[in-house]
Amino acid sequence: MELQQLRCFIAAADEFHFGKAAQRLDMLPSSLGRHIKQLEDDLGTRLISRTTRSVTLTEDGIVFLEEARRLLAHADRLAAKMRAESRDRGATLRIGSIDSAAAGLIPQLIHDFRGRAPHVGIELLEDKSVRLLPKLLSGRLDLVFIRPPANPSRRLDFFFLLYESAVVALPIRHRFADRSELVLADLVDEPLIVPDRHSRPHSHDLTVKLFNEAGLTPRISQIAEEKQTIIGLVAAELGAAIVPRWTSRLSNAGVKFVRLTTNSTMGRLPLSAAWARGSRDGVRDQMLDMIRENLSIYSANS
């Protein structure tokens, strides 16, 4: 009796149709039928009665079905456990992260995870959400930390982590640089530097939608892609920028960061973890468990 024979029998019993069962297992109906016939020969009894239109279980088939489910479930759990233990001994976890998480969440997360799983190697790729998601879907990454898309793929699972608040980056000699906080009305006449919407939709909308929701029009003077470039342009006194709070960690003596006060939810940027739905990965799940346990700490530090 082989595991593949059990899978074929259970699929046929679930679908009541050899063709549908074979399609579910990505095999030919004739091959599925041979596996079931071999199982019946090994057991010395008929399990299935098959006609041209339907599949029904015999009395022995009904009794054997529940045992077959238990046997297969136990075998799958055992295999998953062995794979996880093997991976733990010499694994590499491939993580993708947007710049925001890479600057705030990721350093502390990797530090903590190495204490829990010291034999696991970490490969870290920093990129934009729109570039990380295809790599996750293709299996080139195991876990990503991104801005969640408006229309997420059904092939992915997401776990919301936190919202980042916004601050205003100003040239150090700007008239508002000594303020402790600003509101949108203060920025109506200011030239603003914003990211390109195609590559950074959340960061772009952080500025544009905030103004639109308040019935105001932003005065966009420059488009730039990278946060470091935006901060450099601010330092050169080419404009101000509304940026995520983590950006204040970028060192530039010519820039002052001031809190932006707003009642709008548009003033917060979401950060989520994402992974392939239905995939089994003990190391990845161990990291996710650790994030869930310590999320309040990571949120406070991000």
Short mmCIF file of C-alpha atoms in Angstrom, two decimals:
data_model
loop_
_atom_site.label_atom_id
_atom_site.label_comp_id
_atom_site.label_asym_id
_atom_site.label_seq_id
_atom_site.Cartn_x
_atom_site.Cartn_y
_atom_site.Cartn_z
CA MET A 1 0.00 0.00 0.00
CA GLU A 2 1.52 3.32 -1.14
CA LEU A 3 0.72 6.92 -0.26
CA GLN A 4 -0.04 7.77 -3.89
CA GLN A 5 -2.61 4.97 -3.97
CA LEU A 6 -4.28 6.46 -0.90
CA ARG A 7 -4.31 9.92 -2.49
CA CYS A 8 -5.96 8.55 -5.62
CA PHE A 9 -8.59 6.64 -3.65
CA ILE A 10 -9.44 9.65 -1.43
CA ALA A 11 -9.67 11.99 -4.44
CA ALA A 12 -12.02 9.59 -6.24
CA ALA A 13 -14.14 9.25 -3.09
CA ASP A 14 -14.32 13.04 -2.68
CA GLU A 15 -15.11 13.86 -6.31
CA PHE A 16 -17.31 10.82 -7.17
CA HIS A 17 -15.74 11.06 -10.61
CA PHE A 18 -12.45 9.63 -11.94
CA GLY A 19 -11.89 12.48 -14.41
CA LYS A 20 -12.33 15.21 -11.78
CA ALA A 21 -10.21 13.28 -9.27
CA ALA A 22 -7.44 12.84 -11.84
CA GLN A 23 -7.57 16.55 -12.70
CA ARG A 24 -7.29 17.41 -9.00
CA LEU A 25 -4.12 15.29 -8.74
CA ASP A 26 -2.77 16.47 -12.12
CA MET A 27 -2.68 12.98 -13.63
CA LEU A 28 -4.47 10.92 -16.27
CA PRO A 29 -7.71 9.09 -15.34
CA SER A 30 -6.20 5.81 -16.54
CA SER A 31 -3.22 6.26 -14.18
CA LEU A 32 -5.52 7.09 -11.28
CA GLY A 33 -7.56 3.96 -12.03
CA ARG A 34 -4.42 1.78 -12.01
CA HIS A 35 -3.38 3.10 -8.60
CA ILE A 36 -6.80 2.36 -7.13
CA LYS A 37 -6.83 -1.13 -8.70
CA GLN A 38 -3.40 -1.86 -7.18
CA LEU A 39 -4.67 -0.69 -3.79
CA GLU A 40 -7.69 -2.96 -4.06
CA ASP A 41 -5.46 -5.88 -5.03
CA ASP A 42 -3.18 -5.22 -2.05
CA LEU A 43 -6.16 -5.12 0.31
CA GLY A 44 -7.96 -8.04 -1.31
CA THR A 45 -11.28 -6.21 -1.60
CA ARG A 46 -13.23 -3.84 -3.85
CA LEU A 47 -13.31 -0.28 -2.58
CA ILE A 48 -15.04 1.48 -5.48
CA SER A 49 -17.84 0.67 -7.86
CA ARG A 50 -17.40 2.63 -11.06
CA THR A 51 -19.81 3.23 -13.94
CA THR A 52 -19.48 5.43 -17.00
CA ARG A 53 -21.29 8.20 -15.14
CA SER A 54 -20.37 7.94 -11.47
CA VAL A 55 -18.19 6.50 -8.73
CA THR A 56 -19.61 5.00 -5.54
CA LEU A 57 -17.93 3.41 -2.54
CA THR A 58 -18.49 -0.17 -1.52
CA GLU A 59 -19.14 -1.01 2.12
CA ASP A 60 -15.43 -1.81 2.55
CA GLY A 61 -14.61 1.44 0.75
CA ILE A 62 -16.69 3.47 3.21
CA VAL A 63 -14.92 1.84 6.17
CA PHE A 64 -11.47 2.22 4.62
CA LEU A 65 -11.95 5.89 3.61
CA GLU A 66 -11.70 7.31 7.12
CA GLU A 67 -8.66 5.15 7.91
CA ALA A 68 -7.06 6.25 4.65
CA ARG A 69 -7.60 9.91 5.53
CA ARG A 70 -5.97 9.41 8.93
CA LEU A 71 -3.02 7.51 7.46
CA LEU A 72 -2.39 10.15 4.79
CA ALA A 73 -2.77 13.07 7.22
CA HIS A 74 -0.30 11.44 9.61
CA ALA A 75 2.18 10.80 6.76
CA ASP A 76 1.88 14.42 5.58
CA ARG A 77 2.44 15.78 9.10
CA LEU A 78 5.46 13.55 9.57
CA ALA A 79 6.93 14.60 6.22
CA ALA A 80 6.38 18.31 7.00
CA LYS A 81 8.01 17.88 10.41
CA MET A 82 11.06 16.17 8.95
CA ARG A 83 11.42 18.81 6.23
CA ALA A 84 11.17 21.59 8.79
CA GLU A 85 13.76 19.99 11.07
CA SER A 86 16.09 19.38 8.16
CA ARG A 87 15.71 22.96 7.02
CA ASP A 88 16.29 24.31 10.51
CA ARG A 89 19.70 22.62 10.56
CA GLY A 90 20.95 24.41 7.46
CA ALA A 91 18.28 26.70 6.08
CA THR A 92 18.29 29.99 4.26
CA LEU A 93 15.29 32.27 4.59
CA ARG A 94 14.93 34.63 1.63
CA ILE A 95 13.33 37.90 2.71
CA GLY A 96 12.26 40.85 0.60
CA SER A 97 11.65 44.26 2.14
CA ILE A 98 10.72 47.77 1.14
CA ASP A 99 13.05 50.51 2.35
CA SER A 100 10.73 51.47 5.19
CA ALA A 101 10.78 48.03 6.81
CA ALA A 102 14.47 47.58 6.02
CA ALA A 103 15.26 50.70 8.02
CA GLY A 104 12.83 50.17 10.89
CA LEU A 105 11.54 46.64 11.45
CA ILE A 106 14.06 44.33 9.76
CA PRO A 107 17.26 45.02 11.77
CA GLN A 108 15.62 44.20 15.11
CA LEU A 109 13.68 41.29 13.59
CA ILE A 110 16.79 39.60 12.17
CA HIS A 111 18.68 40.18 15.42
CA ASP A 112 15.91 38.49 17.43
CA PHE A 113 15.48 35.65 14.93
CA ARG A 114 19.18 34.79 14.99
CA GLY A 115 18.87 34.35 18.74
CA ARG A 116 16.02 31.89 18.20
CA ALA A 117 17.34 30.10 15.09
CA PRO A 118 21.12 30.69 14.92
CA HIS A 119 21.70 28.12 12.18
CA VAL A 120 19.33 29.77 9.70
CA GLY A 121 20.92 32.04 7.11
CA ILE A 122 19.10 35.20 6.03
CA GLU A 123 19.18 36.58 2.50
CA LEU A 124 17.75 40.11 2.36
CA LEU A 125 16.62 41.87 -0.81
CA GLU A 126 15.53 45.51 -0.57
CA ASP A 127 13.23 46.73 -3.33
CA LYS A 128 9.84 48.28 -4.05
CA SER A 129 6.59 46.42 -3.36
CA VAL A 130 5.74 46.19 -7.06
CA ARG A 131 9.02 44.36 -7.70
CA LEU A 132 9.00 42.15 -4.62
CA LEU A 133 5.56 40.63 -5.19
CA PRO A 134 6.44 38.88 -8.51
CA LYS A 135 9.54 37.39 -6.87
CA LEU A 136 7.39 36.08 -4.03
CA LEU A 137 4.85 34.57 -6.42
CA SER A 138 7.59 32.89 -8.46
CA GLY A 139 9.16 31.31 -5.36
CA ARG A 140 12.37 33.36 -5.43
CA LEU A 141 11.47 34.87 -2.02
CA ASP A 142 9.95 33.19 1.05
CA LEU A 143 8.62 36.22 2.89
CA VAL A 144 8.24 39.90 2.03
CA PHE A 145 7.51 43.08 4.00
CA ILE A 146 5.60 45.46 1.74
CA ARG A 147 2.86 48.02 1.33
CA PRO A 148 -0.21 45.80 0.73
CA PRO A 149 -1.57 46.16 -2.83
CA ALA A 150 -5.08 47.42 -3.51
CA ASN A 151 -5.95 44.20 -5.35
CA PRO A 152 -3.88 41.41 -3.76
CA SER A 153 -3.34 38.09 -5.49
CA ARG A 154 -5.42 35.19 -4.18
CA ARG A 155 -2.21 33.16 -4.23
CA LEU A 156 -0.83 35.17 -1.29
CA ASP A 157 -1.56 35.48 2.42
CA PHE A 158 -1.06 38.78 4.24
CA PHE A 159 -0.52 39.71 7.87
CA PHE A 160 -0.94 43.38 8.75
CA LEU A 161 1.91 44.68 10.89
CA LEU A 162 1.57 48.40 11.54
CA TYR A 163 0.85 51.88 10.24
CA GLU A 164 3.64 54.39 9.81
CA SER A 165 2.88 58.03 10.48
CA ALA A 166 4.05 60.86 8.24
CA VAL A 167 6.50 63.70 8.85
CA VAL A 168 7.46 66.72 6.78
CA ALA A 169 11.04 67.05 5.56
CA LEU A 170 12.10 70.70 5.36
CA PRO A 171 15.31 72.53 4.47
CA ILE A 172 17.12 73.39 7.69
CA ARG A 173 16.75 77.14 7.03
CA HIS A 174 13.04 76.93 6.20
CA ARG A 175 10.73 79.25 8.11
CA PHE A 176 8.86 76.22 9.54
CA ALA A 177 11.98 74.30 10.58
CA ASP A 178 11.65 75.36 14.22
CA ARG A 179 8.02 74.27 14.48
CA SER A 180 7.16 71.16 16.52
CA GLU A 181 4.31 70.22 14.18
CA LEU A 182 2.64 71.25 10.93
CA VAL A 183 -0.80 70.88 9.34
CA LEU A 184 -1.61 70.57 5.65
CA ALA A 185 -2.76 74.18 5.39
CA ASP A 186 0.82 75.23 6.24
CA LEU A 187 2.07 73.46 3.12
CA VAL A 188 -0.43 74.72 0.52
CA ASP A 189 2.01 77.21 -1.04
CA GLU A 190 5.13 75.07 -0.54
CA PRO A 191 6.82 73.40 -3.53
CA LEU A 192 6.62 69.66 -2.82
CA ILE A 193 8.82 66.76 -3.87
CA VAL A 194 6.91 63.47 -4.30
CA PRO A 195 7.80 59.95 -5.46
CA ASP A 196 6.75 58.59 -8.83
CA ARG A 197 3.32 56.94 -8.48
CA HIS A 198 4.10 54.01 -10.77
CA SER A 199 6.95 52.73 -8.61
CA ARG A 200 5.81 54.02 -5.20
CA PRO A 201 2.00 54.37 -5.24
CA HIS A 202 1.57 54.46 -1.46
CA SER A 203 4.23 57.11 -0.91
CA HIS A 204 2.94 59.20 -3.81
CA ASP A 205 -0.63 59.00 -2.54
CA LEU A 206 0.55 59.91 0.95
CA THR A 207 0.92 63.48 -0.33
CA VAL A 208 -1.68 63.73 -3.09
CA LYS A 209 -4.61 62.05 -1.32
CA LEU A 210 -3.97 63.92 1.90
CA PHE A 211 -4.37 67.20 0.07
CA ASN A 212 -7.33 66.03 -2.00
CA GLU A 213 -9.19 64.75 1.06
CA ALA A 214 -8.70 68.15 2.70
CA GLY A 215 -10.00 69.95 -0.40
CA LEU A 216 -6.55 71.34 -1.17
CA THR A 217 -4.24 71.09 -4.17
CA PRO A 218 -0.58 70.17 -3.64
CA ARG A 219 2.01 72.25 -5.45
CA ILE A 220 4.22 69.48 -6.86
CA SER A 221 7.52 70.85 -8.07
CA GLN A 222 9.62 67.71 -8.49
CA ILE A 223 9.21 63.94 -8.95
CA ALA A 224 11.93 61.70 -7.51
CA GLU A 225 12.04 57.95 -6.97
CA GLU A 226 14.30 57.13 -4.03
CA LYS A 227 13.86 58.45 -0.49
CA GLN A 228 17.54 59.37 -0.23
CA THR A 229 17.22 61.42 -3.41
CA ILE A 230 14.13 63.18 -2.09
CA ILE A 231 15.93 64.09 1.13
CA GLY A 232 18.88 65.38 -0.90
CA LEU A 233 16.58 67.59 -2.94
CA VAL A 234 15.02 68.94 0.24
CA ALA A 235 18.48 69.71 1.62
CA ALA A 236 19.22 71.62 -1.62
CA GLU A 237 16.18 73.79 -0.81
CA LEU A 238 14.22 72.65 -3.88
CA GLY A 239 11.10 71.95 -1.84
CA ALA A 240 9.56 70.12 1.10
CA ALA A 241 8.41 66.48 1.21
CA ILE A 242 5.85 64.46 3.15
CA VAL A 243 7.59 61.19 3.98
CA PRO A 244 7.20 58.16 6.28
CA ARG A 245 8.54 58.66 9.78
CA TRP A 246 11.44 56.21 9.29
CA THR A 247 12.94 58.59 6.71
CA SER A 248 14.03 60.85 9.57
CA ARG A 249 16.75 58.25 10.26
CA LEU A 250 18.48 59.18 7.01
CA SER A 251 21.41 61.36 7.95
CA ASN A 252 21.44 64.78 6.29
CA ALA A 253 22.50 67.90 8.18
CA GLY A 254 20.55 70.11 5.79
CA VAL A 255 17.11 68.65 6.61
CA LYS A 256 14.74 69.06 9.55
CA PHE A 257 11.85 66.63 10.11
CA VAL A 258 8.64 68.00 11.61
CA ARG A 259 5.59 66.00 12.67
CA LEU A 260 2.55 66.32 10.41
CA THR A 261 -0.73 66.52 12.33
CA THR A 262 -3.80 65.27 10.48
CA ASN A 263 -6.99 63.44 11.36
CA SER A 264 -7.00 61.59 8.04
CA THR A 265 -6.16 57.89 7.76
CA MET A 266 -4.39 58.87 4.53
CA GLY A 267 -1.58 60.16 6.74
CA ARG A 268 -0.60 56.63 7.69
CA LEU A 269 1.20 54.07 5.55
CA PRO A 270 0.39 50.37 6.04
CA LEU A 271 3.08 47.70 6.31
CA SER A 272 2.27 44.00 5.93
CA ALA A 273 4.06 40.67 5.71
CA ALA A 274 3.15 38.44 2.75
CA TRP A 275 3.90 34.85 1.75
CA ALA A 276 2.68 32.19 -0.69
CA ARG A 277 -0.72 30.83 0.33
CA GLY A 278 -0.79 27.13 1.15
CA SER A 279 2.99 26.76 1.16
CA ARG A 280 4.67 24.89 4.01
CA ASP A 281 7.81 26.45 5.42
CA GLY A 282 8.74 25.80 9.03
CA VAL A 283 11.47 28.44 9.15
CA ARG A 284 9.29 31.15 7.64
CA ASP A 285 6.44 30.26 9.99
CA GLN A 286 8.84 30.42 12.93
CA MET A 287 9.69 34.00 11.99
CA LEU A 288 6.01 34.88 11.58
CA ASP A 289 5.27 33.43 15.01
CA MET A 290 8.02 35.57 16.51
CA ILE A 291 6.62 38.68 14.81
CA ARG A 292 3.15 37.99 16.20
CA GLU A 293 4.58 37.51 19.70
CA ASN A 294 6.60 40.75 19.61
CA LEU A 295 4.51 42.92 17.29
CA SER A 296 3.89 45.62 19.91
CA ILE A 297 7.65 46.01 20.38
CA TYR A 298 8.41 46.15 16.64
CA SER A 299 5.56 48.62 16.06
CA ALA A 300 6.93 50.95 18.71
CA ASN A 301 10.40 50.87 17.14
CA SER A 302 9.28 51.39 13.53
#
